[in-house]
Amino acid sequence: MKQLVDILRDSHHLNANGYAALLSAPEGDATAYLRQQAQQVAVDSFGHGIFVRGLVEVTNVCRNDCLYCGIRRSNTHVERYTLTHDQVMQSCEAGYRLGFSTFVLQGGELPRDKAQWIEQLVADIKASWPECAITLSLGEWSYEVYKRWLEAGADRYLLRHETHNPAHYAMLHPANMSQQNRLQCLEALKELGYQVGTGIMVGSPGQTVDHLVEDIQYIERLKPHMIGLGPFVPHHDTPLAHHPTGSADLTTRLYAIFRLMFPKALIPSTTALNSIHPEGRLMGIRAGANVVMPNLSPAAVRDRYSLYDGKASTHAEAAEGINQLEQQLAPIGYHIDWGRGDAPNFCKNNSHNMNNL
Ligand code: SAH
């Protein structure tokens, strides 16, 4: 098994059986070696700096109905909100003062006539803090809308593909949502020249090792700049409420596999991981993650952006708790890197120039 780790580290690739073997091995020396090699590769790429991104949860309104998600359209128990333009600007301002140089605007999928509102927001954030990067994570929109947002100043886009297996996708989404559309969105974002992030929930209901191998192979082909993975965590008001929480160990094992595949990719140690395990943040970093995304949303709305039960949004998970994050990182020899942390060798007009990833 350790040999497989060495091959993956040196060639950044395994065949399907190799990935399946790494995913199904019991926890032990080999998986410890996998994480340790991944951490070393991340240190070789980025040193001991961890990039931070300030997350602004702009809305919990959503036109989609994903079966796993707490803010799905059919959940009538959600008290819906959309931040005002000023509230988003104030959140970014607060983040800027704390030292953030990337703002991530995330939310449910707003009605289509809100595209203009987002465009204005992006333009105003860019005008106010031109040196900062803007990441959007607002779901599925048309090529034209993505283009307008890019031209307004957006730099990056996070859109997890969630699962590459069509039958599994159909288990997690209503019939009127199309996997093909989601994959086309990712193609459009790449073609336009965004720095693109994709990923999955680990342990989502019905997920098998074969599905994970398909996901790995899809990500291998897409070559995203960012790879976002968190455990599935049930939300009590969804049809998947009774499915078990995904495994923290498998999540960090996947961080390590992706780190060895893509030494320079941006891989966050996610809030979902930190929400299910008190040491989640550090476990992610010890498996090769190099980004964390503290919450910059106004405190009053944080509880309402509830994608899953028990979501952490205070202390080191909150932007105002940034000192606590520093204090968590220091004992393991890491520090916050306040830089923009763009994917290396990124060239805005040449989305195919990613050979170094
Ligand atoms: N609406 C946007 C962004 C918000 S959701 C979109 O669909 O891209 C952001 C991510 O949260 C999703 O991609 C999904 O992977 C994750 N998520 C949603 N529900 C979750 C749950 N119950 N457990 C863990 N992660 C969840």
Short mmCIF file of C-alpha atoms and ligand atoms in Angstrom, two decimals:
data_model
loop_
_atom_site.label_atom_id
_atom_site.label_comp_id
_atom_site.label_asym_id
_atom_site.label_seq_id
_atom_site.Cartn_x
_atom_site.Cartn_y
_atom_site.Cartn_z
CA MET A 1 0.00 0.00 0.00
CA LYS A 2 2.84 2.40 0.82
CA GLN A 3 4.17 1.73 -2.67
CA LEU A 4 0.91 3.05 -4.10
CA VAL A 5 1.36 6.22 -2.07
CA ASP A 6 4.87 6.62 -3.49
CA ILE A 7 3.63 6.13 -7.04
CA LEU A 8 0.83 8.66 -6.52
CA ARG A 9 3.25 11.18 -5.01
CA ASP A 10 5.77 10.78 -7.82
CA SER A 11 3.47 10.46 -10.83
CA HIS A 12 0.33 12.24 -9.49
CA HIS A 13 -1.79 9.45 -10.90
CA LEU A 14 -3.01 5.91 -10.18
CA ASN A 15 -5.32 3.62 -12.10
CA ALA A 16 -8.85 3.01 -10.81
CA ASN A 17 -7.79 -0.07 -8.82
CA GLY A 18 -5.04 1.93 -7.15
CA TYR A 19 -7.43 4.66 -6.03
CA ALA A 20 -9.94 2.06 -4.85
CA ALA A 21 -7.22 0.30 -2.83
CA LEU A 22 -6.21 3.55 -1.11
CA LEU A 23 -9.83 4.37 -0.36
CA SER A 24 -10.70 0.97 1.07
CA ALA A 25 -7.56 0.24 3.09
CA PRO A 26 -8.17 0.02 6.84
CA GLU A 27 -6.74 2.89 8.88
CA GLY A 28 -3.16 2.01 9.81
CA ASP A 29 0.45 2.64 8.89
CA ALA A 30 -0.24 3.02 5.18
CA THR A 31 -2.98 5.63 5.60
CA ALA A 32 -0.83 7.48 8.13
CA TYR A 33 1.97 7.45 5.54
CA LEU A 34 -0.45 8.75 2.88
CA ARG A 35 -1.42 11.76 5.03
CA GLN A 36 2.16 12.41 6.08
CA GLN A 37 3.38 12.43 2.47
CA ALA A 38 0.50 14.74 1.51
CA GLN A 39 1.32 17.14 4.31
CA GLN A 40 4.94 17.18 3.19
CA VAL A 41 3.95 17.89 -0.42
CA ALA A 42 1.73 20.78 0.76
CA VAL A 43 4.63 22.20 2.79
CA ASP A 44 6.92 21.88 -0.24
CA SER A 45 4.36 23.83 -2.29
CA PHE A 46 3.18 26.45 0.18
CA GLY A 47 5.48 26.39 3.19
CA HIS A 48 3.72 26.51 6.55
CA GLY A 49 1.29 29.26 5.54
CA ILE A 50 -2.43 28.58 5.47
CA PHE A 51 -4.50 30.85 3.24
CA VAL A 52 -7.69 32.31 4.68
CA ARG A 53 -10.83 33.28 2.76
CA GLY A 54 -13.57 35.36 4.33
CA LEU A 55 -16.93 33.69 3.73
CA VAL A 56 -20.02 35.88 3.36
CA GLU A 57 -23.23 33.86 3.24
CA VAL A 58 -25.21 36.31 1.16
CA THR A 59 -28.54 34.50 1.09
CA ASN A 60 -30.32 31.35 2.18
CA VAL A 61 -32.99 31.78 -0.49
CA CYS A 62 -32.74 28.92 -2.98
CA ARG A 63 -34.61 27.90 -6.10
CA ASN A 64 -33.14 24.38 -5.94
CA ASP A 65 -34.22 21.44 -3.88
CA CYS A 66 -31.14 19.26 -3.27
CA LEU A 67 -32.23 16.47 -0.95
CA TYR A 68 -29.26 16.86 1.42
CA CYS A 69 -29.34 20.61 1.91
CA GLY A 70 -30.99 22.41 4.83
CA ILE A 71 -31.83 25.51 2.78
CA ARG A 72 -33.55 23.53 -0.01
CA ARG A 73 -36.61 25.21 -1.43
CA SER A 74 -39.08 22.78 0.15
CA ASN A 75 -37.83 23.32 3.68
CA THR A 76 -40.55 25.59 4.95
CA HIS A 77 -38.95 25.87 8.39
CA VAL A 78 -36.17 28.13 7.14
CA GLU A 79 -36.47 31.81 7.91
CA ARG A 80 -35.22 33.16 4.60
CA TYR A 81 -32.91 36.16 4.29
CA THR A 82 -30.87 37.94 1.68
CA LEU A 83 -28.29 40.40 2.92
CA THR A 84 -28.62 43.94 1.63
CA HIS A 85 -25.97 45.34 -0.65
CA ASP A 86 -24.72 47.42 2.27
CA GLN A 87 -24.56 44.43 4.61
CA VAL A 88 -22.38 42.51 2.15
CA MET A 89 -20.12 45.52 1.71
CA GLN A 90 -19.87 45.96 5.48
CA SER A 91 -18.98 42.29 5.92
CA CYS A 92 -16.19 42.64 3.36
CA GLU A 93 -15.03 45.86 5.01
CA ALA A 94 -14.84 44.08 8.36
CA GLY A 95 -12.93 41.25 6.71
CA TYR A 96 -10.57 43.63 4.97
CA ARG A 97 -9.77 45.31 8.29
CA LEU A 98 -8.97 41.92 9.79
CA GLY A 99 -6.54 41.32 6.92
CA PHE A 100 -8.49 39.13 4.50
CA SER A 101 -7.62 39.42 0.84
CA THR A 102 -10.19 37.02 -0.57
CA PHE A 103 -13.94 37.37 -0.13
CA VAL A 104 -16.15 34.39 -0.90
CA LEU A 105 -19.79 35.18 -1.61
CA GLN A 106 -21.75 32.00 -1.06
CA GLY A 107 -25.45 31.37 -1.05
CA GLY A 108 -28.47 29.52 -2.22
CA GLU A 109 -29.51 29.96 -5.81
CA LEU A 110 -31.32 33.25 -6.06
CA PRO A 111 -34.10 33.96 -8.55
CA ARG A 112 -32.60 34.55 -11.96
CA ASP A 113 -33.49 38.24 -11.98
CA LYS A 114 -31.01 38.73 -9.12
CA ALA A 115 -28.02 38.25 -11.45
CA GLN A 116 -27.76 42.00 -11.89
CA TRP A 117 -27.71 42.52 -8.12
CA ILE A 118 -24.76 40.13 -7.81
CA GLU A 119 -23.01 41.82 -10.71
CA GLN A 120 -23.26 45.20 -9.00
CA LEU A 121 -22.05 43.72 -5.74
CA VAL A 122 -19.01 42.18 -7.42
CA ALA A 123 -18.22 45.45 -9.20
CA ASP A 124 -18.50 47.45 -5.97
CA ILE A 125 -16.35 45.03 -3.96
CA LYS A 126 -13.71 45.09 -6.69
CA ALA A 127 -13.79 48.90 -6.83
CA SER A 128 -13.45 49.17 -3.05
CA TRP A 129 -10.67 46.59 -2.64
CA PRO A 130 -9.06 46.14 -6.06
CA GLU A 131 -6.18 44.07 -4.71
CA CYS A 132 -8.53 41.47 -3.22
CA ALA A 133 -9.82 38.34 -4.93
CA ILE A 134 -13.54 37.67 -5.22
CA THR A 135 -14.77 34.09 -5.17
CA LEU A 136 -18.38 33.27 -5.97
CA SER A 137 -20.22 30.13 -4.84
CA LEU A 138 -23.75 30.79 -5.96
CA GLY A 139 -24.65 27.64 -7.85
CA GLU A 140 -25.88 27.12 -11.37
CA TRP A 141 -26.30 30.06 -13.76
CA SER A 142 -25.97 30.57 -17.50
CA TYR A 143 -22.73 31.12 -19.40
CA GLU A 144 -23.83 34.72 -19.99
CA VAL A 145 -24.36 35.41 -16.31
CA TYR A 146 -21.02 33.85 -15.34
CA LYS A 147 -19.43 36.04 -18.02
CA ARG A 148 -21.01 39.21 -16.66
CA TRP A 149 -19.85 38.40 -13.13
CA LEU A 150 -16.34 37.68 -14.39
CA GLU A 151 -16.26 40.97 -16.27
CA ALA A 152 -17.51 42.76 -13.16
CA GLY A 153 -14.41 41.48 -11.32
CA ALA A 154 -15.01 37.96 -10.01
CA ASP A 155 -11.86 35.82 -9.98
CA ARG A 156 -12.87 32.39 -8.78
CA TYR A 157 -15.93 30.14 -8.65
CA LEU A 158 -16.68 27.21 -6.37
CA LEU A 159 -19.21 24.69 -7.66
CA ARG A 160 -18.95 21.19 -6.30
CA HIS A 161 -20.07 18.59 -8.79
CA GLU A 162 -21.33 16.62 -5.72
CA THR A 163 -21.07 13.22 -7.47
CA HIS A 164 -20.05 12.19 -10.96
CA ASN A 165 -22.16 9.05 -11.03
CA PRO A 166 -25.50 9.80 -12.73
CA ALA A 167 -27.53 7.28 -10.69
CA HIS A 168 -26.02 8.60 -7.46
CA TYR A 169 -26.67 12.18 -8.57
CA ALA A 170 -30.32 11.23 -9.13
CA MET A 171 -30.53 9.88 -5.55
CA LEU A 172 -29.39 13.19 -4.12
CA HIS A 173 -31.35 15.59 -6.31
CA PRO A 174 -34.92 16.03 -7.51
CA ALA A 175 -35.79 14.92 -11.03
CA ASN A 176 -35.88 18.49 -12.35
CA MET A 177 -32.20 19.06 -11.57
CA SER A 178 -29.72 17.88 -14.15
CA GLN A 179 -26.22 16.63 -13.55
CA GLN A 180 -25.38 17.50 -17.13
CA ASN A 181 -26.24 21.11 -16.42
CA ARG A 182 -23.97 21.21 -13.38
CA LEU A 183 -21.06 19.73 -15.33
CA GLN A 184 -21.71 22.18 -18.18
CA CYS A 185 -21.57 25.03 -15.68
CA LEU A 186 -18.11 23.84 -14.62
CA GLU A 187 -16.98 23.69 -18.24
CA ALA A 188 -18.32 27.19 -18.85
CA LEU A 189 -16.55 28.58 -15.78
CA LYS A 190 -13.28 27.04 -16.88
CA GLU A 191 -13.63 28.22 -20.43
CA LEU A 192 -14.36 31.76 -19.27
CA GLY A 193 -11.13 31.80 -17.29
CA TYR A 194 -12.30 31.62 -13.69
CA GLN A 195 -10.13 29.82 -11.19
CA VAL A 196 -12.49 26.93 -10.64
CA GLY A 197 -13.16 24.78 -7.63
CA THR A 198 -15.19 21.61 -7.50
CA GLY A 199 -15.65 18.72 -5.10
CA ILE A 200 -18.01 16.43 -3.26
CA MET A 201 -19.56 15.56 0.07
CA VAL A 202 -17.82 12.54 1.56
CA GLY A 203 -20.19 9.83 2.77
CA SER A 204 -23.26 11.24 1.04
CA PRO A 205 -26.14 8.75 1.13
CA GLY A 206 -25.61 5.89 -1.34
CA GLN A 207 -21.97 6.79 -2.06
CA THR A 208 -19.69 3.81 -2.77
CA VAL A 209 -15.93 3.44 -3.26
CA ASP A 210 -16.61 3.09 -7.00
CA HIS A 211 -18.42 6.44 -6.98
CA LEU A 212 -15.45 8.03 -5.24
CA VAL A 213 -13.11 6.60 -7.85
CA GLU A 214 -15.34 8.13 -10.55
CA ASP A 215 -15.19 11.46 -8.72
CA ILE A 216 -11.40 11.28 -8.50
CA GLN A 217 -11.14 10.49 -12.20
CA TYR A 218 -13.49 13.35 -13.11
CA ILE A 219 -11.44 15.79 -11.03
CA GLU A 220 -8.30 14.42 -12.66
CA ARG A 221 -9.74 15.36 -16.06
CA LEU A 222 -11.13 18.75 -15.00
CA LYS A 223 -7.90 19.85 -13.29
CA PRO A 224 -9.61 22.39 -11.03
CA HIS A 225 -7.61 25.01 -9.15
CA MET A 226 -9.51 24.32 -5.93
CA ILE A 227 -10.90 21.09 -4.50
CA GLY A 228 -13.53 21.35 -1.77
CA LEU A 229 -14.48 18.27 0.23
CA GLY A 230 -16.45 17.97 3.42
CA PRO A 231 -18.29 15.13 5.12
CA PHE A 232 -22.02 14.79 4.49
CA VAL A 233 -23.80 15.92 7.63
CA PRO A 234 -27.55 15.30 7.90
CA HIS A 235 -29.96 18.19 8.35
CA HIS A 236 -33.05 17.33 10.39
CA ASP A 237 -35.51 19.01 7.99
CA THR A 238 -34.42 17.19 4.83
CA PRO A 239 -35.40 13.85 3.30
CA LEU A 240 -31.88 12.56 4.10
CA ALA A 241 -32.14 13.45 7.80
CA HIS A 242 -31.66 9.88 8.94
CA HIS A 243 -28.54 9.04 6.98
CA PRO A 244 -25.29 8.81 8.91
CA THR A 245 -22.69 11.54 8.97
CA GLY A 246 -19.71 11.06 6.65
CA SER A 247 -16.37 9.98 8.06
CA ALA A 248 -13.70 12.50 9.07
CA ASP A 249 -11.01 9.89 8.36
CA LEU A 250 -12.24 9.26 4.84
CA THR A 251 -12.52 13.00 4.24
CA THR A 252 -8.91 13.63 5.21
CA ARG A 253 -7.80 10.55 3.29
CA LEU A 254 -9.31 12.16 0.20
CA TYR A 255 -7.54 15.47 0.99
CA ALA A 256 -4.31 13.51 1.00
CA ILE A 257 -5.06 11.71 -2.27
CA PHE A 258 -5.93 15.00 -3.99
CA ARG A 259 -2.86 16.70 -2.56
CA LEU A 260 -0.63 14.01 -4.05
CA MET A 261 -2.51 14.30 -7.37
CA PHE A 262 -2.35 18.11 -7.41
CA PRO A 263 0.60 19.40 -5.36
CA LYS A 264 -0.35 23.04 -5.95
CA ALA A 265 -4.13 22.95 -5.77
CA LEU A 266 -5.96 24.97 -3.15
CA ILE A 267 -7.60 22.49 -0.78
CA PRO A 268 -9.61 23.86 2.15
CA SER A 269 -9.88 22.14 5.48
CA THR A 270 -13.62 22.66 5.50
CA THR A 271 -16.13 23.90 8.04
CA ALA A 272 -18.11 20.66 7.70
CA LEU A 273 -15.05 18.65 8.73
CA ASN A 274 -14.44 20.96 11.67
CA SER A 275 -18.10 20.74 12.62
CA ILE A 276 -18.05 16.95 13.05
CA HIS A 277 -14.69 16.64 14.78
CA PRO A 278 -13.16 19.01 17.33
CA GLU A 279 -9.76 18.54 15.70
CA GLY A 280 -11.13 18.59 12.16
CA ARG A 281 -9.37 21.75 11.08
CA LEU A 282 -5.95 20.46 12.07
CA MET A 283 -6.62 16.95 10.80
CA GLY A 284 -7.25 18.50 7.39
CA ILE A 285 -4.01 20.46 7.47
CA ARG A 286 -2.12 17.36 8.56
CA ALA A 287 -3.48 15.63 5.46
CA GLY A 288 -2.36 18.34 3.03
CA ALA A 289 -5.11 20.99 3.13
CA ASN A 290 -3.85 24.57 2.87
CA VAL A 291 -6.88 26.88 3.08
CA VAL A 292 -9.46 27.75 5.73
CA MET A 293 -12.59 29.80 5.21
CA PRO A 294 -13.69 31.65 8.35
CA ASN A 295 -17.20 33.06 8.45
CA LEU A 296 -17.60 36.81 7.85
CA SER A 297 -21.40 36.84 7.69
CA PRO A 298 -23.26 39.16 10.07
CA ALA A 299 -23.70 37.21 13.33
CA ALA A 300 -27.47 37.67 13.19
CA VAL A 301 -27.89 35.52 10.06
CA ARG A 302 -25.33 32.79 10.72
CA ASP A 303 -27.80 30.40 12.29
CA ARG A 304 -30.12 30.77 9.34
CA TYR A 305 -27.51 29.62 6.82
CA SER A 306 -27.95 26.10 8.03
CA LEU A 307 -26.94 23.61 5.34
CA TYR A 308 -26.54 20.81 7.89
CA ASP A 309 -27.01 20.34 11.63
CA GLY A 310 -24.28 21.47 14.02
CA LYS A 311 -22.49 23.76 11.56
CA ALA A 312 -19.64 25.53 13.32
CA SER A 313 -19.72 29.31 12.88
CA THR A 314 -18.10 30.71 16.00
CA HIS A 315 -14.64 30.84 17.60
CA ALA A 316 -11.87 29.82 15.19
CA GLU A 317 -14.52 29.21 12.53
CA ALA A 318 -15.53 32.90 12.60
CA ALA A 319 -13.55 35.73 11.10
CA GLU A 320 -13.61 37.62 14.39
CA GLY A 321 -12.07 34.53 15.99
CA ILE A 322 -9.05 34.77 13.71
CA ASN A 323 -6.71 34.97 16.71
CA GLN A 324 -7.99 31.62 17.86
CA LEU A 325 -7.22 30.20 14.46
CA GLU A 326 -3.66 31.54 14.73
CA GLN A 327 -3.41 29.96 18.15
CA GLN A 328 -4.59 26.61 16.78
CA LEU A 329 -2.08 26.71 13.95
CA ALA A 330 0.97 27.81 15.93
CA PRO A 331 1.51 24.61 17.97
CA ILE A 332 1.66 22.53 14.79
CA GLY A 333 4.12 24.98 13.25
CA TYR A 334 1.75 26.78 10.88
CA HIS A 335 0.65 30.40 10.50
CA ILE A 336 -1.94 32.34 8.52
CA ASP A 337 -0.80 33.47 5.09
CA TRP A 338 -2.74 36.69 4.40
CA GLY A 339 -1.92 36.69 0.69
CA ARG A 340 -4.50 36.27 -2.07
CA GLY A 341 -3.23 32.78 -2.67
CA ASP A 342 -4.11 32.50 -6.34
CA ALA A 343 -3.55 29.14 -7.97
CA PRO A 344 0.02 29.20 -9.31
CA ASN A 345 0.68 29.92 -12.96
CA PHE A 346 -2.87 30.96 -13.36
CA CYS A 347 -3.45 32.93 -16.53
CA LYS A 348 -6.82 34.58 -16.83
CA ASN A 349 -7.21 34.22 -20.57
CA ASN A 350 -5.82 30.76 -20.85
CA SER A 351 -7.74 28.36 -18.73
CA HIS A 352 -5.79 25.45 -20.18
CA ASN A 353 -2.50 26.69 -18.84
CA MET A 354 -2.71 24.50 -15.78
CA ASN A 355 -0.01 21.99 -16.52
CA ASN A 356 1.79 22.77 -13.31
CA LEU A 357 -1.16 21.88 -11.13
N1 SAH B 1 -25.92 26.76 -3.70
C1 SAH B 1 -24.52 26.72 -4.01
C2 SAH B 1 -23.61 26.94 -2.86
C3 SAH B 1 -24.07 26.65 -1.48
S1 SAH B 1 -24.06 25.01 -0.92
C4 SAH B 1 -24.18 25.43 -4.71
O1 SAH B 1 -25.03 24.57 -4.80
O2 SAH B 1 -23.08 25.31 -5.20
C5 SAH B 1 -22.34 24.71 -0.69
C6 SAH B 1 -21.99 23.24 -0.51
O3 SAH B 1 -22.46 22.79 0.75
C7 SAH B 1 -22.64 22.30 -1.50
O4 SAH B 1 -21.91 22.25 -2.69
C8 SAH B 1 -22.65 20.98 -0.75
O5 SAH B 1 -21.57 20.15 -1.15
C9 SAH B 1 -22.49 21.40 0.72
N2 SAH B 1 -23.62 20.89 1.51
C10 SAH B 1 -24.93 21.12 1.33
N3 SAH B 1 -25.65 20.37 2.20
C11 SAH B 1 -24.77 19.67 2.94
C12 SAH B 1 -24.90 18.69 3.98
N4 SAH B 1 -26.07 18.29 4.42
N5 SAH B 1 -23.76 18.18 4.50
C13 SAH B 1 -22.56 18.58 4.07
N6 SAH B 1 -22.37 19.46 3.08
C14 SAH B 1 -23.47 20.01 2.52
#
